[in-house]
Amino acid sequence: MNFDEIGTQVIASELTEALSACSFQIERTWQILERKQQLAQIKRPLKNQYLELKSGVLRLTTKKGLDLANALTDMKLQESIVRQYLGSNYRLWPFSQGKFASERLGSKIRVALPEKLFSELYVARFSKSKISYVKFRNQVYLKILRGFYKNQALFPYLFGATPYTWQIDINEKQLTPKRSVAWLKQASTISSSELNELKDLLSFDQALFDLGGDYAKRDEMLAKGIHYLEFKGLDLDPFVAHGVTKHQLRLLEVMVGYFLMTEETERPVEMVEAEKIAAENPFAKTAIFVKGHSFLKELDRFAKKFGYADWQGTFALLEKRLKEVETTPSAQLLRAQGTHEDLKEYGFFLAEKYQTAALLKQDGFDANTRSVLAEALLTGLDYQVISADQGLISLNGNLVKAGLQTDKNSALMTEMWQQKELTKSFLQSHGVASAKAWLLQDKQALVKVWPKVKDKAVVVKNALGSSSPATQLFRLPPKEKALKQAVLAQFKTSEQVMIEQVVAGSVYRALFVDGQVVSLIERIPANVVGDGRTPLKELIMKKNARARAKFEELTLGEIERQTLSAQGLKLDSVIARGIQVLLRYDATYATGSQSYEVLDEIDPSYVTELKRIAQLLKLADGALDVVIPNIYQPFEAEAEQLIFLNAHATPTLALHEYVLLEPEKRPLAKKLVERFK
C-alpha cells in the first residue's frame, strides 16, 4: 500500500491511534406488523431525537459520537426497550423490503473522524498550503467518499439480505432471488469521477453514500464544513434483532482509515457497478470475487499494521463470504427458511422470535435503571450509560444510580442506612420509634440472644442492606430449633443477621423523589384467595399466570411450605371461597408480595413525619419502610403510631409501578425523569 501526503503526515505526527477512534450514529427503520401480519396502526405515535414511532414504521437513532462498542450497546438497548414498549401484539419485520413498504427501510450509518485528527494534521502540514481549515476537512472527506464509491459493490455482496420484494399475491417461487432487492430499489447513485468538489455532490441528495452535516440545508456544508460520512444503502441484517452488526461497523471504520491514508487509485471506473452485484443470484459466484478479495486482503494488511481492535474476526467472516458464496446473508436466508413455506413466512418467524425474546430478556441493567432508561428514550431525554453493572447512568448530565439515587443524598448517611441497627439508634435519638432488635455477628451469638426473644414474635432478616427472600417472620414465638434454622439460612447470604421484634400494624414503604413522597404503598404478603373448588397448587399457578411483574410471582420454597404447614394446609387442599391463604407472613420483594397505594388515603400527619425522618437521614431520593397500625388516625409520636424499620437508597420501583386495583403500570419512571428535563 502506498501512503499519500495525508497518510505520511498521520504517521509522522503519531496520530495512527486516531484511525480507530471514529464515532458512529446509526439509524434503523423497520416496518411494524400486527400479530395477524398486517401493517400496524399505532394508536400513540411518538417522535423525538431517538425514535419515531408511527403507523407501520419504527425509526431508531442512536446517540451521536459513540465509539463502535458503545454504538452496538446503544443499538441493542434501544431495540430491546422499544420491543418491550410495543408488547406482544406487534412485530418488527426483519427485512429492508416488505409487503407493506411505504418508505425506505434499512439502516443509515454515519461515521465521523476525530476532530483532533483534522486539526493536528492541518497545523502540522496543510495550513502551509494556504487552504482554509474547512476546505481541508471537506477535501479529506471527499477523498474518503470517492474510495467508497470505487468499492461500493462490496456492500450488496457482503451485506445484501433482501432476496425478494414482497408484494401482495406475489409467489416467491415465480421470482428469481437477488442479493439485495433493497439496493436495486434505492435512488440513483453517482460515480467517483463525479466527486471532485463538494458542490458536485450537493445535487445528489439521494446518493447512497453521502456526506452530511447537522445543518438545515445541505449547501451549508460548503461554508461550514462536513461533519460525517453517511451510508444509506445498507440492508438490515435479519440475523440480529437490532439490525446492524459489529462487522459492518468495523469494516466501515477500517475503510475510512484506509481511504484517508492511501493514494487514490488511477482506476477510472468502479470495481463493477454495485447494481449488477445486487442483482446477482445469491448462490452464484460473484463478478467481484478477484478484485474484491484482493482489496479485502489489502484492508487486512492495513488493519494489522495500525492495530485495529478485533479486526481479525471481521476479516475472517468477510473473507469466508467472498470464498463461500453460500455464507453471504441472502444465501443464508434462502437456506435457513427450512420447513417454512417461503422466505416471507420465515421473516414472520424471525419477527416473532425476536419479539418474544425481548419480552423475556434479562440484560445487564437492574430493573430501576432499565425503567428510567426506557422513559428517557421514549421521551427523548439525553441519556448515557456510565456503568450497566453498577446501574449508573446520566440523564441530561445528571448522575443517577439504580434509577433513583442522585448526589443530593448524603454519601455518609447512605452508608449508614446499610447498617440497620445503627440507623435505628440514630433515629431513636431524634424521637423516632423503632422495633426492638438484636444483632448477631455470628451463628454462635444466637445462644445468648435466645433467652431474650423466646417469648416474642420476631422476624429474622439481613442486618446489612435490603432484605432477601431468606427473611422469615414468625407471627407466634418460634421454637428454638425453628429460629436457629432461620438464622442459619440467613447467614448463608448475610454477614450479619438481625432478629427484630414484630410490632402490630401493616408495613408501608414511602418512595421519595427530590425530598417529596411520591408513592406510599402497603406491603401485602404472598397470598391466594380460595374459590371453594380449586386446589391450592392450581390457585398459585393461576395467580402466577396473571402476574404483571416478576416480583408478583409466587414461589414455593422452604419458608412457604413451612407457612402452609403451620396453617394445616397442603398443596392439594381446596380453599373455601373468599378465604385468603398466606404463603408467607413477611412481604419481601421477589417472593410474590403485592402492593396497594395509600398516599391519597393516609392522614397527612404521617407524610409530615415521614418527611421529617427523611430529612434526618438526609434522604432526598430513596425509600423508608415503616409500620403503621392505623393510617386514618392522626399521628402522635408519644403513641408510637409510626415505627421505623429500614431506609433504602435504591428501592425497587416495580413495587410502586404495579399496584392492586390499577391494571396499568403506573408512570413512576416518568416522575423520576421529568426532574431532569
XYZ file of C-alpha atoms in Angstrom:
677
model
C 0.000 0.000 0.000
C 1.206 3.496 -0.816
C 0.538 6.386 1.564
C -0.141 9.865 0.227
C 0.856 13.082 1.975
C -2.036 12.760 4.451
C -1.076 9.199 5.370
C 2.575 10.134 5.653
C 1.729 13.005 7.989
C -0.563 10.832 10.122
C 2.392 8.521 10.730
C 4.877 11.366 11.245
C 2.582 13.077 13.763
C 1.938 9.776 15.564
C -1.797 10.058 15.018
C -2.429 6.474 13.974
C -4.412 5.691 17.154
C -6.991 8.200 15.969
C -7.755 5.965 12.979
C -9.686 3.545 15.190
C -11.424 6.320 17.118
C -14.189 7.027 14.621
C -17.575 7.947 16.055
C -20.849 6.454 14.890
C -24.507 7.328 14.793
C -26.842 4.646 13.471
C -30.420 4.918 12.266
C -32.566 1.858 11.620
C -36.041 1.758 10.108
C -38.373 -1.221 10.395
C -41.948 -1.919 9.395
C -44.224 -2.728 12.344
C -46.630 -5.599 11.820
C -49.527 -6.808 13.894
C -49.702 -10.428 15.010
C -52.042 -11.122 12.085
C -49.236 -10.000 9.740
C -50.936 -6.756 8.752
C -49.321 -3.322 8.852
C -49.714 -1.906 12.355
C -51.771 1.151 13.173
C -50.044 2.643 16.200
C -52.545 4.447 18.404
C -49.985 6.559 20.283
C -47.346 7.911 17.862
C -44.023 9.060 19.356
C -41.309 11.266 17.904
C -38.116 12.588 19.476
C -34.383 12.691 18.793
C -34.025 8.924 19.289
C -37.151 7.397 17.866
C -40.066 7.907 15.545
C -42.988 5.574 16.051
C -45.971 5.977 13.778
C -48.417 3.799 11.885
C -46.469 0.915 10.421
C -42.961 2.348 10.884
C -40.351 2.465 13.657
C -37.187 4.502 13.267
C -34.482 4.311 15.947
C -31.455 6.620 16.028
C -28.567 6.116 18.421
C -26.853 8.886 20.307
C -24.225 10.886 18.435
C -20.490 10.479 18.840
C -20.394 6.872 20.056
C -17.414 4.620 19.520
C -18.015 1.239 17.926
C -18.573 -0.695 21.158
C -20.941 1.892 22.638
C -22.828 2.205 19.350
C -23.544 -1.525 19.494
C -24.624 -1.255 23.142
C -26.929 1.661 22.380
C -28.493 -0.128 19.402
C -29.251 -3.202 21.480
C -30.603 -1.122 24.357
C -32.914 0.926 22.122
C -34.187 -2.109 20.240
C -34.875 -4.014 23.452
C -36.670 -1.103 25.133
C -38.911 -0.365 22.155
C -39.810 -4.014 21.645
C -40.879 -4.191 25.281
C -42.844 -0.967 24.824
C -44.622 -2.428 21.777
C -45.528 -5.551 23.744
C -46.820 -8.866 22.495
C -49.194 -7.548 19.828
C -46.586 -6.125 17.433
C -43.564 -7.395 15.499
C -40.682 -5.722 13.632
C -40.348 -7.008 10.061
C -36.644 -8.023 9.839
C -36.056 -7.230 6.135
C -35.326 -3.972 4.324
C -38.095 -4.654 1.805
C -41.588 -5.682 2.740
C -45.069 -6.359 1.555
C -46.245 -3.124 3.126
C -43.272 -0.882 2.259
C -44.286 2.764 2.355
C -40.867 4.362 2.689
C -37.180 3.482 2.730
C -36.387 0.791 5.254
C -32.979 -0.444 6.389
C -30.022 1.169 8.118
C -28.293 4.513 7.802
C -24.832 4.744 9.339
C -22.951 7.975 9.997
C -19.197 7.825 10.569
C -17.046 10.761 11.682
C -13.283 11.015 12.088
C -11.979 12.606 15.317
C -11.799 16.379 15.046
C -8.371 16.294 16.721
C -7.032 14.322 13.764
C -8.060 17.059 11.323
C -6.818 19.925 13.490
C -3.380 18.398 14.171
C -2.865 17.445 10.521
C -3.828 20.944 9.458
C -1.488 22.638 11.918
C 1.397 20.259 11.206
C 1.328 20.477 7.421
C -1.695 21.587 5.462
C -2.139 25.100 6.854
C 1.023 25.972 4.891
C -0.825 25.385 1.621
C -2.997 28.439 2.380
C -6.147 26.323 2.140
C -8.784 27.063 4.795
C -9.351 24.537 7.552
C -12.963 23.936 6.487
C -11.981 23.309 2.882
C -9.195 20.972 4.026
C -11.663 18.890 6.030
C -14.123 18.858 3.153
C -11.478 17.655 0.706
C -10.392 14.865 3.069
C -13.960 13.628 3.447
C -14.472 13.821 -0.329
C -11.344 11.763 -0.881
C -12.627 9.095 1.517
C -16.047 9.115 -0.136
C -14.513 8.557 -3.578
C -12.787 5.474 -2.197
C -16.113 4.081 -1.025
C -17.753 4.705 -4.383
C -14.950 2.891 -6.184
C -15.551 -0.142 -3.964
C -19.249 0.142 -3.264
C -20.036 -3.186 -4.978
C -18.645 -4.967 -1.914
C -21.629 -3.911 0.173
C -24.572 -5.553 -1.621
C -22.444 -8.708 -1.854
C -21.176 -8.847 1.740
C -24.289 -7.477 3.469
C -27.181 -7.803 0.993
C -30.059 -9.538 2.791
C -33.248 -8.951 0.784
C -33.642 -11.616 -1.926
C -37.199 -10.534 -2.806
C -39.562 -7.604 -2.909
C -42.690 -8.919 -1.223
C -45.884 -7.669 -2.791
C -49.490 -8.700 -2.414
C -50.263 -12.027 -4.110
C -46.700 -12.488 -5.388
C -45.454 -16.076 -5.290
C -41.746 -16.305 -4.378
C -41.428 -19.433 -6.490
C -42.169 -17.324 -9.555
C -39.378 -14.864 -8.723
C -35.619 -15.043 -9.169
C -33.893 -14.233 -5.873
C -31.261 -11.496 -5.750
C -28.574 -10.482 -3.317
C -30.306 -7.213 -2.430
C -33.547 -6.032 -3.942
C -33.383 -3.155 -1.460
C -30.148 -1.902 -3.026
C -31.644 -2.100 -6.523
C -34.674 -0.082 -5.486
C -32.659 2.780 -3.976
C -32.335 6.129 -5.744
C -29.731 6.555 -8.475
C -26.134 6.806 -7.347
C -23.175 8.682 -8.770
C -19.674 7.621 -9.732
C -16.432 8.521 -8.008
C -15.299 10.514 -11.051
C -18.119 12.985 -10.378
C -16.881 13.782 -6.865
C -14.079 16.256 -7.430
C -15.676 19.047 -5.431
C -18.288 19.128 -2.696
C -20.637 21.161 -4.866
C -20.717 18.229 -7.300
C -22.292 16.100 -4.576
C -24.872 18.568 -3.295
C -27.235 17.988 -6.219
C -27.285 14.261 -5.435
C -29.147 14.414 -2.124
C -30.386 10.835 -2.621
C -26.915 9.345 -3.026
C -26.487 6.005 -1.277
C -23.059 7.015 0.044
C -23.096 10.633 1.071
C -21.554 13.390 3.157
C -23.529 15.248 5.755
C -23.677 17.814 8.498
C -26.074 18.957 11.176
C -27.482 21.731 9.014
C -30.963 22.721 7.913
C -29.774 22.959 4.277
C -27.230 20.756 2.528
C -25.409 23.628 0.849
C -24.370 24.978 4.273
C -21.663 22.294 4.238
C -19.756 24.325 1.652
C -19.027 27.143 4.086
C -19.363 25.419 7.456
C -17.849 22.025 6.738
C -18.752 18.350 6.552
C -19.472 16.570 9.833
C -19.623 12.927 8.753
C -19.857 10.286 6.052
C -23.315 8.791 5.637
C -24.113 5.318 4.291
C -27.790 4.986 3.431
C -27.816 1.866 1.292
C -27.150 -0.948 3.769
C -29.690 -3.688 4.407
C -30.860 -4.581 7.875
C -29.181 -7.777 8.987
C -32.100 -10.138 9.727
C -29.898 -12.487 11.775
C -29.558 -9.979 14.635
C -32.540 -8.424 16.405
C -31.030 -4.924 16.414
C -30.384 -4.945 12.642
C -26.717 -3.879 12.334
C -23.662 -5.979 13.184
C -20.261 -5.117 14.600
C -18.699 -6.453 11.378
C -20.463 -3.814 9.273
C -19.256 -1.047 11.572
C -15.722 -2.390 11.832
C -15.375 -2.696 8.052
C -16.547 0.893 7.623
C -14.054 2.114 10.228
C -11.119 0.321 8.597
C -12.133 1.502 5.118
C -12.368 5.099 6.350
C -8.801 4.910 7.692
C -7.522 3.189 4.556
C -9.009 5.741 2.144
C -7.803 8.578 4.378
C -4.165 7.495 4.283
C -3.562 5.800 0.945
C -3.102 7.126 -2.550
C -6.207 7.166 -4.679
C -6.142 4.529 -7.406
C -5.846 5.524 -11.022
C -8.698 3.201 -11.953
C -11.150 5.472 -13.823
C -14.249 3.361 -13.093
C -15.583 1.421 -10.158
C -14.741 -2.221 -9.456
C -18.042 -3.047 -11.127
C -21.454 -1.470 -10.862
C -22.973 -2.177 -7.456
C -26.385 -2.656 -9.041
C -25.042 -5.560 -11.081
C -23.807 -7.280 -7.931
C -27.073 -6.591 -6.102
C -28.937 -8.314 -8.936
C -26.815 -11.486 -8.867
C -28.328 -14.776 -7.779
C -27.338 -15.270 -4.105
C -25.784 -18.675 -4.917
C -23.857 -17.529 -7.996
C -20.147 -16.748 -7.952
C -19.805 -13.005 -7.889
C -18.230 -10.887 -10.619
C -16.184 -9.027 -7.976
C -14.519 -12.072 -6.451
C -10.956 -11.477 -7.720
C -10.832 -7.726 -7.216
C -12.928 -7.876 -4.075
C -10.700 -10.478 -2.443
C -7.584 -8.549 -3.422
C -8.998 -5.378 -1.867
C -10.060 -7.207 1.299
C -6.520 -8.596 1.722
C -5.197 -5.064 1.302
C -7.529 -3.879 4.073
C -6.303 -6.749 6.224
C -2.685 -5.663 5.860
C -3.656 -2.075 6.653
C -5.720 -3.013 9.730
C -2.962 -5.223 11.134
C -0.320 -2.560 10.543
C -2.265 0.026 12.522
C -3.689 -2.235 15.212
C -7.448 -2.090 14.707
C -9.022 -3.966 17.617
C -10.940 -7.182 16.891
C -10.378 -6.839 13.147
C -9.297 -10.444 12.669
C -12.747 -11.839 13.422
C -14.356 -9.439 10.978
C -11.806 -10.213 8.261
C -12.271 -13.964 8.699
C -16.046 -13.653 8.348
C -15.902 -11.362 5.302
C -13.236 -13.428 3.553
C -15.363 -16.529 4.067
C -18.324 -14.766 2.467
C -16.190 -13.998 -0.582
C -14.817 -17.516 -0.853
C -18.014 -19.373 0.063
C -20.983 -17.648 -1.538
C -23.487 -19.732 0.441
C -22.349 -17.914 3.627
C -23.499 -14.488 2.380
C -26.605 -13.178 4.198
C -29.024 -13.570 1.278
C -27.885 -17.124 0.593
C -28.061 -17.937 4.306
C -31.635 -16.643 4.401
C -32.714 -18.816 1.487
C -31.160 -21.847 3.140
C -32.402 -21.006 6.644
C -36.083 -20.807 5.719
C -36.093 -24.609 6.074
C -39.541 -26.003 6.709
C -41.211 -22.618 6.319
C -43.383 -22.308 3.237
C -41.354 -19.431 1.857
C -38.964 -16.678 2.939
C -41.811 -14.352 3.814
C -43.063 -16.882 6.375
C -39.504 -17.249 7.686
C -39.410 -13.455 8.098
C -42.536 -13.602 10.260
C -40.913 -16.420 12.244
C -37.828 -14.266 12.913
C -40.008 -11.292 13.839
C -41.914 -13.430 16.343
C -38.694 -14.926 17.727
C -37.053 -11.539 18.362
C -40.174 -10.030 19.913
C -40.676 -12.964 22.271
C -37.001 -12.911 23.288
C -37.145 -9.180 24.044
C -40.171 -9.593 26.303
C -38.363 -12.299 28.291
C -34.913 -10.710 28.145
C -32.799 -10.139 31.238
C -29.994 -7.725 30.367
C -27.212 -6.226 32.455
C -29.339 -3.438 33.954
C -31.211 -3.519 37.228
C -34.980 -3.106 36.851
C -34.977 0.502 38.107
C -32.272 1.673 35.722
C -33.928 -0.056 32.793
C -37.293 1.528 33.576
C -35.767 5.012 33.769
C -33.695 4.497 30.604
C -36.855 3.402 28.794
C -38.642 6.565 29.860
C -35.679 8.718 28.779
C -35.594 7.076 25.342
C -39.357 7.276 24.831
C -39.444 10.962 25.816
C -36.216 11.984 24.060
C -34.274 12.986 27.166
C -30.497 12.869 26.759
C -29.132 9.726 28.397
C -25.805 7.957 28.743
C -24.898 4.613 30.251
C -21.914 5.077 32.558
C -21.828 1.564 34.046
C -24.526 -1.035 33.447
C -23.109 -3.292 36.172
C -23.383 -0.553 38.800
C -26.665 0.836 37.494
C -25.008 4.211 36.933
C -26.380 6.432 34.146
C -26.511 10.095 33.210
C -29.791 11.868 32.458
C -29.378 15.280 30.903
C -25.955 15.488 32.550
C -27.143 14.354 35.998
C -25.705 11.171 37.522
C -28.352 8.686 38.633
C -27.830 5.318 40.326
C -30.347 2.466 40.248
C -32.857 4.751 38.560
C -33.400 6.918 41.617
C -30.413 7.945 43.710
C -28.710 11.261 42.905
C -25.894 13.214 44.504
C -28.467 15.007 46.667
C -28.283 12.130 49.140
C -25.532 12.307 51.746
C -22.831 9.741 50.953
C -22.098 9.341 54.667
C -25.736 8.808 55.573
C -26.316 6.440 52.653
C -23.508 4.286 54.001
C -25.146 4.325 57.423
C -28.539 3.210 56.035
C -26.969 -0.118 55.096
C -26.419 -0.809 58.816
C -29.967 -1.168 60.096
C -29.156 -1.215 63.806
C -27.013 1.909 63.515
C -29.783 3.742 61.647
C -32.326 2.754 64.285
C -30.083 4.096 67.061
C -29.572 7.378 65.232
C -33.310 7.918 64.698
C -34.210 6.903 68.237
C -32.027 9.769 69.449
C -34.318 12.064 67.441
C -37.554 10.695 68.855
C -38.372 8.178 66.115
C -39.777 4.879 67.381
C -38.272 1.668 66.011
C -38.791 -2.019 66.571
C -36.585 -3.635 69.221
C -33.848 -5.707 67.564
C -30.890 -7.962 68.377
C -27.792 -8.066 66.176
C -25.993 -11.375 65.548
C -22.380 -11.083 64.380
C -22.016 -14.856 64.021
C -24.013 -18.080 64.342
C -22.952 -18.684 67.947
C -24.475 -15.375 69.097
C -27.971 -16.900 68.983
C -27.239 -18.797 72.226
C -27.039 -15.518 74.169
C -29.967 -13.910 72.349
C -32.423 -16.810 72.635
C -33.480 -16.119 76.248
C -34.374 -12.552 75.246
C -36.537 -13.462 72.248
C -38.034 -16.858 73.143
C -41.421 -15.399 74.094
C -41.659 -12.886 71.221
C -42.947 -12.872 67.660
C -39.894 -11.958 65.582
C -38.605 -11.550 62.060
C -35.154 -12.823 61.029
C -33.563 -10.602 58.380
C -30.324 -9.392 56.875
C -28.767 -6.727 59.111
C -26.910 -5.098 56.205
C -28.670 -3.791 53.107
C -32.004 -4.861 51.666
C -33.906 -7.876 52.938
C -33.713 -11.083 50.924
C -36.126 -13.983 50.235
C -34.441 -15.730 53.175
C -36.212 -13.285 55.517
C -38.608 -15.181 57.791
C -41.337 -13.775 60.017
C -42.808 -15.708 62.944
C -46.262 -14.459 63.938
C -46.075 -16.572 67.081
C -42.955 -17.031 69.235
C -40.878 -19.656 67.398
C -39.359 -22.791 68.849
C -35.607 -22.570 69.383
C -34.948 -25.083 66.592
C -37.086 -23.148 64.077
C -35.410 -19.854 64.970
C -31.965 -21.423 64.656
C -32.815 -22.754 61.188
C -33.993 -19.309 60.093
C -30.807 -17.678 61.426
C -28.551 -20.231 59.710
C -30.441 -19.783 56.434
C -29.945 -16.019 56.650
C -26.219 -16.344 57.396
C -25.777 -18.158 54.068
C -26.175 -14.816 52.302
C -25.573 -12.278 55.085
C -22.543 -11.220 57.083
C -24.714 -10.056 59.959
C -28.223 -11.149 60.941
C -30.868 -9.167 62.788
C -33.674 -10.612 64.903
C -36.340 -7.931 65.127
C -39.451 -7.968 67.263
C -42.679 -7.916 65.269
C -44.882 -4.923 66.034
C -48.608 -4.654 65.390
C -49.660 -2.926 62.207
C -49.207 -3.013 58.443
C -45.873 -2.475 56.695
C -45.620 0.511 54.359
C -42.951 1.819 52.009
C -42.661 5.524 51.233
C -40.896 6.408 47.980
C -39.083 9.765 47.952
C -38.065 11.788 44.906
C -36.377 15.149 45.489
C -37.425 15.047 49.132
C -41.124 14.528 48.375
C -43.228 11.411 48.973
C -44.452 10.380 45.520
C -45.842 6.983 46.493
C -46.804 5.214 49.716
C -47.655 1.535 49.402
C -48.926 -1.051 51.826
C -46.895 -4.260 51.505
C -49.138 -7.323 51.301
C -47.553 -10.775 51.810
C -47.764 -13.523 49.177
C -51.284 -14.975 49.207
C -54.055 -16.654 47.270
C -57.834 -16.486 47.686
C -59.916 -19.655 47.548
C -62.890 -20.252 45.273
C -64.267 -23.341 47.001
C -63.319 -25.808 44.285
C -59.709 -25.273 43.129
C -56.735 -26.930 44.896
C -54.145 -24.613 46.431
C -51.466 -25.584 43.887
C -53.723 -24.578 40.976
C -54.627 -21.303 42.688
C -50.912 -20.477 42.823
C -50.442 -21.375 39.143
C -53.415 -19.256 38.083
C -52.196 -16.269 40.066
C -48.706 -16.566 38.557
C -50.245 -16.613 35.076
C -51.784 -13.212 35.852
C -48.607 -11.706 37.344
C -47.695 -8.393 35.671
C -44.144 -8.304 37.003
C -41.605 -10.862 38.173
C -41.820 -9.825 41.840
C -45.539 -10.741 41.901
C -44.868 -14.388 41.031
C -45.445 -16.772 43.906
C -42.742 -19.273 44.820
C -42.892 -22.490 46.833
C -39.684 -22.552 48.808
C -39.000 -23.928 52.248
C -40.421 -20.873 54.046
C -43.643 -21.012 52.022
C -44.090 -24.730 52.742
C -43.497 -24.161 56.470
C -46.062 -21.345 56.493
C -48.684 -23.540 54.813
C -47.917 -26.426 57.138
C -48.379 -24.167 60.166
C -51.899 -23.443 58.854
C -52.619 -27.157 58.381
C -52.669 -26.825 54.577
C -51.257 -28.932 51.747
C -50.899 -28.174 48.056
C -53.935 -30.299 47.232
C -56.090 -28.553 49.852
C -59.214 -26.875 48.454
C -59.624 -23.425 49.964
C -63.103 -22.171 50.817
C -64.476 -19.379 48.673
C -63.242 -15.927 49.725
C -60.716 -17.235 52.261
C -57.242 -15.708 51.924
C -54.275 -18.015 52.492
C -50.875 -16.512 53.238
C -47.828 -18.253 51.784
C -45.527 -16.048 53.854
C -46.016 -13.662 56.732
C -43.408 -11.144 55.511
C -43.817 -9.007 52.374
C -40.318 -9.349 50.993
C -39.533 -8.355 47.417
C -39.454 -11.161 44.834
C -41.485 -13.605 46.916
C -44.914 -12.867 45.482
C -45.813 -9.861 47.629
C -48.201 -7.231 46.307
C -48.680 -3.523 46.857
C -51.611 -1.213 47.473
C -51.245 2.557 47.018
C -52.467 4.555 50.048
C -50.917 8.011 49.580
C -54.329 9.558 48.887
C -55.884 7.775 51.889
C -53.367 8.234 54.703
C -53.749 11.063 57.197
C -51.393 13.909 56.095
C -49.707 13.943 59.523
C -47.902 10.686 58.622
C -46.485 12.219 55.438
C -45.151 15.100 57.534
C -43.437 12.644 59.905
C -42.031 10.587 57.035
C -40.521 13.733 55.520
C -39.011 14.618 58.910
C -37.348 11.199 59.116
C -36.055 11.540 55.566
C -34.564 14.933 56.396
C -32.855 13.490 59.485
C -31.309 10.768 57.300
C -30.557 13.287 54.531
C -32.549 11.075 52.183
C -33.687 13.065 49.138
C -34.149 10.046 46.862
C -34.907 6.606 48.245
C -37.452 4.860 50.430
C -38.441 4.327 54.055
C -40.069 1.177 55.431
C -42.325 1.747 58.418
C -45.097 0.040 60.371
C -48.321 1.999 60.943
C -51.174 0.468 62.966
C -53.871 2.802 61.590
C -53.222 5.173 58.677
C -56.523 7.026 59.252
C -55.839 8.047 62.858
C -53.681 11.232 63.060
C -50.060 10.664 64.008
C -48.965 11.090 67.617
C -45.309 10.490 68.427
C -45.981 9.547 72.035
C -48.374 6.792 70.972
C -45.752 5.245 68.700
C -48.129 5.218 65.754
C -45.236 5.011 63.271
C -42.416 2.510 63.766
C -39.292 2.833 61.624
C -37.866 -0.333 60.013
C -35.393 0.426 57.211
C -34.079 3.067 54.818
C -33.204 2.246 51.191
C -31.067 4.222 48.762
C -32.116 2.160 45.745
C -35.604 0.732 46.347
C -37.338 -1.293 43.664
C -39.617 0.925 41.581
C -41.691 -2.022 40.380
C -43.352 -2.270 43.810
C -44.826 1.197 43.206
C -45.461 0.741 39.480
C -47.625 -2.394 39.745
C -50.224 -1.936 42.473
C -53.536 -3.586 43.250
C -56.718 -2.144 41.725
C -54.730 -0.427 38.958
C -54.427 -2.658 35.847
C -51.901 -0.445 34.031
C -48.298 0.122 35.017
C -48.062 3.411 36.903
C -45.740 6.073 35.373
C -43.275 6.296 38.270
C -40.279 6.394 35.895
C -41.843 9.416 34.209
C -41.760 11.321 37.505
C -38.118 10.375 38.015
C -37.138 11.526 34.541
C -39.157 14.755 34.490
C -36.996 16.328 37.193
C -34.013 16.284 34.797
C -35.732 17.982 31.865
